Amino acid sequence: MTMKQRDDDVVAPFSYLDSLLDDLRVEGRGDVAANDGLLARLHAEVMDHVGDARPVDDKDTDAMPYLQAFVKELLRKHPPTYFSLTHAAVQPGSKLAGYDIPTDANLDIFLPTISEDPKLWDRPTEFDPDRFLAGGETADITGSAGIRMIPFGAGRRICPGLAMGTTHIALMVARMVQAFEWSAHPSQPKLDFKDRVEFTVVMDRPLRAAVKPRNLSF
């Protein structure tokens, strides 16, 4: 697909969109493509709140509870990086798992260990946005109300991109679902979610998905 002009708008090629989505850590592409039921619920919510007469904007996403739950689950299962920014031990006499932690020691927090801890989460290995809907599990992604998932770190060294990142992930997922039908590609019926570290954590094997444009009014 090449760049093309439509009225005053430029429609970006898939290669550009793929790069942008990787930068925003939207591995939800894989989770969406692997789960038709999840996809249908996301699309239904977008249609209920926005329809197909205009693109979703960032203000719309705040009113979509399932989309917000999806983004939280995405960040729980696929944090942007393995480790938080380095913190320092400031309290004398600290211990961790029986080890003495000297004052001013550098501390790097391995994020997946927290977000998939069975002591903290029900069915931690499953991708299930429903866990964050009303009456389900709760999580403060800033870590201020307890450490259960901190995809952007915590404390004074929390990532300054938290607000922008979560907003853009929600917007991009909503627009992807609004504009396209997603399904598993015949050559990759079972997705491999093994990852690797580049600038952020990315899928080790590039996603192959069947994508069909929807009939939209804009």
PDB file of C-alpha atoms in Angstrom, residues 7-205:
ATOM      1  CA  ASP A   7      -9.505  15.357  -0.145  1.00  0.00           C
ATOM      2  CA  ASP A   8      -7.376  17.249   2.399  1.00  0.00           C
ATOM      3  CA  ASP A   9      -6.361  14.152   4.349  1.00  0.00           C
ATOM      4  CA  VAL A  10      -3.386  11.914   3.800  1.00  0.00           C
ATOM      5  CA  VAL A  11      -3.982   8.217   4.291  1.00  0.00           C
ATOM      6  CA  ALA A  12      -0.788   6.635   5.599  1.00  0.00           C
ATOM      7  CA  PRO A  13       0.602   3.359   4.252  1.00  0.00           C
ATOM      8  CA  PHE A  14       0.430   0.253   6.439  1.00  0.00           C
ATOM      9  CA  SER A  15       4.219   0.328   6.886  1.00  0.00           C
ATOM     10  CA  TYR A  16       3.951   3.759   8.515  1.00  0.00           C
ATOM     11  CA  LEU A  17       1.038   2.700  10.712  1.00  0.00           C
ATOM     12  CA  ASP A  18       2.893  -0.436  11.784  1.00  0.00           C
ATOM     13  CA  SER A  19       5.918   1.613  12.819  1.00  0.00           C
ATOM     14  CA  LEU A  20       3.747   4.073  14.728  1.00  0.00           C
ATOM     15  CA  LEU A  21       1.911   1.308  16.545  1.00  0.00           C
ATOM     16  CA  ASP A  22       5.165  -0.346  17.572  1.00  0.00           C
ATOM     17  CA  ASP A  23       6.358   2.979  18.968  1.00  0.00           C
ATOM     18  CA  LEU A  24       3.161   3.257  20.986  1.00  0.00           C
ATOM     19  CA  ARG A  25       3.480  -0.344  22.154  1.00  0.00           C
ATOM     20  CA  VAL A  26       0.143  -1.471  20.741  1.00  0.00           C
ATOM     21  CA  GLU A  27       0.669  -5.198  20.891  1.00  0.00           C
ATOM     22  CA  GLY A  28      -3.078  -5.285  21.101  1.00  0.00           C
ATOM     23  CA  ARG A  29      -2.868  -5.945  17.366  1.00  0.00           C
ATOM     24  CA  GLY A  30      -2.000  -9.521  18.237  1.00  0.00           C
ATOM     25  CA  ASP A  31      -4.525  -9.848  21.036  1.00  0.00           C
ATOM     26  CA  VAL A  32      -7.265  -8.438  18.797  1.00  0.00           C
ATOM     27  CA  ALA A  33      -6.365 -10.636  15.831  1.00  0.00           C
ATOM     28  CA  ALA A  34      -6.300 -13.703  18.069  1.00  0.00           C
ATOM     29  CA  ASN A  35      -9.717 -13.182  19.664  1.00  0.00           C
ATOM     30  CA  ASP A  36     -12.812 -12.619  17.555  1.00  0.00           C
ATOM     31  CA  GLY A  37     -15.040 -12.180  20.612  1.00  0.00           C
ATOM     32  CA  LEU A  38     -12.833  -9.432  22.007  1.00  0.00           C
ATOM     33  CA  LEU A  39     -12.755  -7.759  18.603  1.00  0.00           C
ATOM     34  CA  ALA A  40     -16.542  -7.830  18.308  1.00  0.00           C
ATOM     35  CA  ARG A  41     -16.980  -6.221  21.727  1.00  0.00           C
ATOM     36  CA  LEU A  42     -14.472  -3.473  20.967  1.00  0.00           C
ATOM     37  CA  HIS A  43     -16.142  -2.720  17.639  1.00  0.00           C
ATOM     38  CA  ALA A  44     -19.629  -2.743  19.164  1.00  0.00           C
ATOM     39  CA  GLU A  45     -18.548  -0.252  21.822  1.00  0.00           C
ATOM     40  CA  VAL A  46     -17.016   2.050  19.209  1.00  0.00           C
ATOM     41  CA  MET A  47     -20.203   1.880  17.123  1.00  0.00           C
ATOM     42  CA  ASP A  48     -22.409   2.563  20.162  1.00  0.00           C
ATOM     43  CA  HIS A  49     -20.454   5.660  21.162  1.00  0.00           C
ATOM     44  CA  VAL A  50     -19.268   7.062  17.815  1.00  0.00           C
ATOM     45  CA  GLY A  51     -20.685   5.106  14.891  1.00  0.00           C
ATOM     46  CA  ASP A  52     -19.150   5.142  11.429  1.00  0.00           C
ATOM     47  CA  ALA A  53     -19.855   8.728  10.357  1.00  0.00           C
ATOM     48  CA  ARG A  54     -16.628  10.184  11.776  1.00  0.00           C
ATOM     49  CA  PRO A  55     -13.318   8.955  13.184  1.00  0.00           C
ATOM     50  CA  VAL A  56     -12.974   8.244  16.886  1.00  0.00           C
ATOM     51  CA  ASP A  57     -11.169  11.042  18.736  1.00  0.00           C
ATOM     52  CA  ASP A  58      -9.386  11.039  22.077  1.00  0.00           C
ATOM     53  CA  LYS A  59     -12.356  12.506  23.952  1.00  0.00           C
ATOM     54  CA  ASP A  60     -14.538   9.578  22.835  1.00  0.00           C
ATOM     55  CA  THR A  61     -12.262   6.942  24.337  1.00  0.00           C
ATOM     56  CA  ASP A  62     -12.821   8.150  27.920  1.00  0.00           C
ATOM     57  CA  ALA A  63     -16.464   7.047  27.657  1.00  0.00           C
ATOM     58  CA  MET A  64     -15.629   3.501  26.500  1.00  0.00           C
ATOM     59  CA  PRO A  65     -15.168   1.262  29.574  1.00  0.00           C
ATOM     60  CA  TYR A  66     -14.326  -1.900  27.643  1.00  0.00           C
ATOM     61  CA  LEU A  67     -11.690  -0.085  25.582  1.00  0.00           C
ATOM     62  CA  GLN A  68     -10.161   1.358  28.761  1.00  0.00           C
ATOM     63  CA  ALA A  69     -10.156  -2.115  30.329  1.00  0.00           C
ATOM     64  CA  PHE A  70      -8.494  -3.491  27.193  1.00  0.00           C
ATOM     65  CA  VAL A  71      -5.724  -0.878  27.393  1.00  0.00           C
ATOM     66  CA  LYS A  72      -5.096  -1.685  31.064  1.00  0.00           C
ATOM     67  CA  GLU A  73      -4.908  -5.395  30.308  1.00  0.00           C
ATOM     68  CA  LEU A  74      -2.618  -4.697  27.370  1.00  0.00           C
ATOM     69  CA  LEU A  75      -0.229  -2.775  29.611  1.00  0.00           C
ATOM     70  CA  ARG A  76      -0.411  -5.475  32.275  1.00  0.00           C
ATOM     71  CA  LYS A  77       0.434  -8.284  29.854  1.00  0.00           C
ATOM     72  CA  HIS A  78       2.786  -6.322  27.601  1.00  0.00           C
ATOM     73  CA  PRO A  79       4.545  -3.509  29.516  1.00  0.00           C
ATOM     74  CA  PRO A  80       6.605  -1.197  27.287  1.00  0.00           C
ATOM     75  CA  THR A  81       9.853  -2.349  28.889  1.00  0.00           C
ATOM     76  CA  TYR A  82      11.065  -5.097  31.206  1.00  0.00           C
ATOM     77  CA  PHE A  83      12.543  -2.829  33.856  1.00  0.00           C
ATOM     78  CA  SER A  84      11.509   0.425  35.485  1.00  0.00           C
ATOM     79  CA  LEU A  85      13.930   3.314  35.676  1.00  0.00           C
ATOM     80  CA  THR A  86      16.523   2.757  38.385  1.00  0.00           C
ATOM     81  CA  HIS A  87      15.525   3.664  41.938  1.00  0.00           C
ATOM     82  CA  ALA A  88      17.689   3.885  45.064  1.00  0.00           C
ATOM     83  CA  ALA A  89      17.259   2.236  48.459  1.00  0.00           C
ATOM     84  CA  VAL A  90      16.863   5.152  50.871  1.00  0.00           C
ATOM     85  CA  GLN A  91      15.697   3.446  54.059  1.00  0.00           C
ATOM     86  CA  PRO A  92      18.468   1.997  56.254  1.00  0.00           C
ATOM     87  CA  GLY A  93      18.118  -1.629  57.275  1.00  0.00           C
ATOM     88  CA  SER A  94      15.939  -2.663  54.316  1.00  0.00           C
ATOM     89  CA  LYS A  95      15.565  -6.358  53.550  1.00  0.00           C
ATOM     90  CA  LEU A  96      14.197  -8.169  50.509  1.00  0.00           C
ATOM     91  CA  ALA A  97      13.655 -11.941  50.450  1.00  0.00           C
ATOM     92  CA  GLY A  98      16.059 -12.255  53.362  1.00  0.00           C
ATOM     93  CA  TYR A  99      18.784 -10.157  51.763  1.00  0.00           C
ATOM     94  CA  ASP A 100      20.131  -6.966  53.325  1.00  0.00           C
ATOM     95  CA  ILE A 101      19.725  -4.027  50.941  1.00  0.00           C
ATOM     96  CA  PRO A 102      22.416  -1.402  51.579  1.00  0.00           C
ATOM     97  CA  THR A 103      21.435   2.252  51.620  1.00  0.00           C
ATOM     98  CA  ASP A 104      21.865   3.957  48.224  1.00  0.00           C
ATOM     99  CA  ALA A 105      21.887   0.610  46.389  1.00  0.00           C
ATOM    100  CA  ASN A 106      20.489   0.840  42.847  1.00  0.00           C
ATOM    101  CA  LEU A 107      17.188  -1.006  42.418  1.00  0.00           C
ATOM    102  CA  ASP A 108      15.825  -2.142  39.041  1.00  0.00           C
ATOM    103  CA  ILE A 109      12.264  -3.496  39.148  1.00  0.00           C
ATOM    104  CA  PHE A 110      11.433  -6.358  36.757  1.00  0.00           C
ATOM    105  CA  LEU A 111       7.896  -5.383  35.732  1.00  0.00           C
ATOM    106  CA  PRO A 112       6.495  -8.682  34.318  1.00  0.00           C
ATOM    107  CA  THR A 113       7.131 -10.438  37.642  1.00  0.00           C
ATOM    108  CA  ILE A 114       4.681  -8.048  39.307  1.00  0.00           C
ATOM    109  CA  SER A 115       2.011  -7.955  36.606  1.00  0.00           C
ATOM    110  CA  GLU A 116       1.855 -11.759  36.315  1.00  0.00           C
ATOM    111  CA  ASP A 117       2.163 -12.601  40.015  1.00  0.00           C
ATOM    112  CA  PRO A 118      -0.563 -15.167  40.902  1.00  0.00           C
ATOM    113  CA  LYS A 119      -0.623 -13.739  44.427  1.00  0.00           C
ATOM    114  CA  LEU A 120      -1.806 -10.434  42.994  1.00  0.00           C
ATOM    115  CA  TRP A 121      -3.892 -11.488  40.000  1.00  0.00           C
ATOM    116  CA  ASP A 122      -6.574 -14.021  39.154  1.00  0.00           C
ATOM    117  CA  ARG A 123      -5.538 -16.056  36.071  1.00  0.00           C
ATOM    118  CA  PRO A 124      -2.494 -13.811  35.473  1.00  0.00           C
ATOM    119  CA  THR A 125      -1.358 -15.499  32.239  1.00  0.00           C
ATOM    120  CA  GLU A 126      -4.704 -14.918  30.487  1.00  0.00           C
ATOM    121  CA  PHE A 127      -5.461 -11.812  28.446  1.00  0.00           C
ATOM    122  CA  ASP A 128      -8.842 -10.806  29.874  1.00  0.00           C
ATOM    123  CA  PRO A 129      -9.951  -7.141  29.801  1.00  0.00           C
ATOM    124  CA  ASP A 130     -13.076  -8.097  31.773  1.00  0.00           C
ATOM    125  CA  ARG A 131     -10.950  -8.276  34.907  1.00  0.00           C
ATOM    126  CA  PHE A 132     -10.898  -4.462  34.967  1.00  0.00           C
ATOM    127  CA  LEU A 133     -14.613  -3.838  34.463  1.00  0.00           C
ATOM    128  CA  ALA A 134     -16.904  -2.830  37.330  1.00  0.00           C
ATOM    129  CA  GLY A 135     -16.886  -5.381  40.125  1.00  0.00           C
ATOM    130  CA  GLY A 136     -13.625  -6.934  38.941  1.00  0.00           C
ATOM    131  CA  GLU A 137      -9.986  -6.320  39.773  1.00  0.00           C
ATOM    132  CA  THR A 138      -8.514  -2.878  40.234  1.00  0.00           C
ATOM    133  CA  ALA A 139      -5.113  -1.483  39.393  1.00  0.00           C
ATOM    134  CA  ASP A 140      -3.560   1.944  39.680  1.00  0.00           C
ATOM    135  CA  ILE A 141      -0.976   1.994  36.892  1.00  0.00           C
ATOM    136  CA  THR A 142       0.879   4.834  38.627  1.00  0.00           C
ATOM    137  CA  GLY A 143       1.584   2.636  41.658  1.00  0.00           C
ATOM    138  CA  SER A 144       0.297   5.321  44.043  1.00  0.00           C
ATOM    139  CA  ALA A 145      -2.442   3.109  45.512  1.00  0.00           C
ATOM    140  CA  GLY A 146      -0.404  -0.101  45.660  1.00  0.00           C
ATOM    141  CA  ILE A 147       2.006  -1.921  43.378  1.00  0.00           C
ATOM    142  CA  ARG A 148       0.158  -4.424  41.180  1.00  0.00           C
ATOM    143  CA  MET A 149       1.251  -3.188  37.760  1.00  0.00           C
ATOM    144  CA  ILE A 150       3.539  -0.254  36.994  1.00  0.00           C
ATOM    145  CA  PRO A 151       4.114  -0.333  33.214  1.00  0.00           C
ATOM    146  CA  PHE A 152       5.419   3.247  33.306  1.00  0.00           C
ATOM    147  CA  GLY A 153       7.322   2.931  36.570  1.00  0.00           C
ATOM    148  CA  ALA A 154       6.378   4.658  39.820  1.00  0.00           C
ATOM    149  CA  GLY A 155       7.299   7.487  42.144  1.00  0.00           C
ATOM    150  CA  ARG A 156       9.347  10.498  41.113  1.00  0.00           C
ATOM    151  CA  ARG A 157      10.896   8.522  38.258  1.00  0.00           C
ATOM    152  CA  ILE A 158       7.612   7.547  36.656  1.00  0.00           C
ATOM    153  CA  CYS A 159       7.651   7.898  32.870  1.00  0.00           C
ATOM    154  CA  PRO A 160       6.453  11.390  31.845  1.00  0.00           C
ATOM    155  CA  GLY A 161       4.822   9.832  28.792  1.00  0.00           C
ATOM    156  CA  LEU A 162       2.186   7.937  30.825  1.00  0.00           C
ATOM    157  CA  ALA A 163      -0.756  10.209  29.976  1.00  0.00           C
ATOM    158  CA  MET A 164       0.197  10.596  26.315  1.00  0.00           C
ATOM    159  CA  GLY A 165       0.958   6.891  25.937  1.00  0.00           C
ATOM    160  CA  THR A 166      -2.292   5.600  27.418  1.00  0.00           C
ATOM    161  CA  THR A 167      -4.334   8.156  25.457  1.00  0.00           C
ATOM    162  CA  HIS A 168      -2.667   7.289  22.158  1.00  0.00           C
ATOM    163  CA  ILE A 169      -2.915   3.537  22.702  1.00  0.00           C
ATOM    164  CA  ALA A 170      -6.653   3.808  23.385  1.00  0.00           C
ATOM    165  CA  LEU A 171      -7.156   6.081  20.370  1.00  0.00           C
ATOM    166  CA  MET A 172      -5.137   3.920  17.981  1.00  0.00           C
ATOM    167  CA  VAL A 173      -6.838   0.685  19.073  1.00  0.00           C
ATOM    168  CA  ALA A 174     -10.269   2.302  18.713  1.00  0.00           C
ATOM    169  CA  ARG A 175      -9.460   3.631  15.240  1.00  0.00           C
ATOM    170  CA  MET A 176      -7.951   0.320  14.127  1.00  0.00           C
ATOM    171  CA  VAL A 177     -11.121  -1.492  15.177  1.00  0.00           C
ATOM    172  CA  GLN A 178     -13.395   1.173  13.711  1.00  0.00           C
ATOM    173  CA  ALA A 179     -11.666   1.187  10.323  1.00  0.00           C
ATOM    174  CA  PHE A 180     -10.708  -2.466   9.808  1.00  0.00           C
ATOM    175  CA  GLU A 181     -11.893  -6.009  10.348  1.00  0.00           C
ATOM    176  CA  TRP A 182      -9.062  -8.020  11.941  1.00  0.00           C
ATOM    177  CA  SER A 183      -8.574 -11.773  11.935  1.00  0.00           C
ATOM    178  CA  ALA A 184      -5.759 -14.305  12.151  1.00  0.00           C
ATOM    179  CA  HIS A 185      -3.791 -14.762   8.929  1.00  0.00           C
ATOM    180  CA  PRO A 186      -3.925 -18.314   7.479  1.00  0.00           C
ATOM    181  CA  SER A 187      -0.117 -18.490   7.578  1.00  0.00           C
ATOM    182  CA  GLN A 188      -0.078 -17.646  11.285  1.00  0.00           C
ATOM    183  CA  PRO A 189      -3.229 -19.169  12.825  1.00  0.00           C
ATOM    184  CA  LYS A 190      -1.669 -19.277  16.296  1.00  0.00           C
ATOM    185  CA  LEU A 191       0.130 -16.111  17.284  1.00  0.00           C
ATOM    186  CA  ASP A 192       3.510 -16.243  18.982  1.00  0.00           C
ATOM    187  CA  PHE A 193       3.705 -13.585  21.696  1.00  0.00           C
ATOM    188  CA  LYS A 194       7.377 -14.171  22.431  1.00  0.00           C
ATOM    189  CA  ASP A 195       9.033 -10.774  22.686  1.00  0.00           C
ATOM    190  CA  ARG A 196      12.434  -9.130  22.563  1.00  0.00           C
ATOM    191  CA  VAL A 197      13.949  -5.823  23.611  1.00  0.00           C
ATOM    192  CA  GLU A 198      14.715  -3.092  21.093  1.00  0.00           C
ATOM    193  CA  PHE A 199      14.176   0.492  22.244  1.00  0.00           C
ATOM    194  CA  THR A 200      11.067  -0.945  23.892  1.00  0.00           C
ATOM    195  CA  VAL A 201       9.784  -4.511  24.114  1.00  0.00           C
ATOM    196  CA  VAL A 202       8.409  -5.674  20.740  1.00  0.00           C
ATOM    197  CA  MET A 203       7.047  -8.900  19.297  1.00  0.00           C
ATOM    198  CA  ASP A 204       9.891 -11.245  18.352  1.00  0.00           C
ATOM    199  CA  ARG A 205       8.049 -12.462  15.244  1.00  0.00           C
TER     200      ARG A 205
END
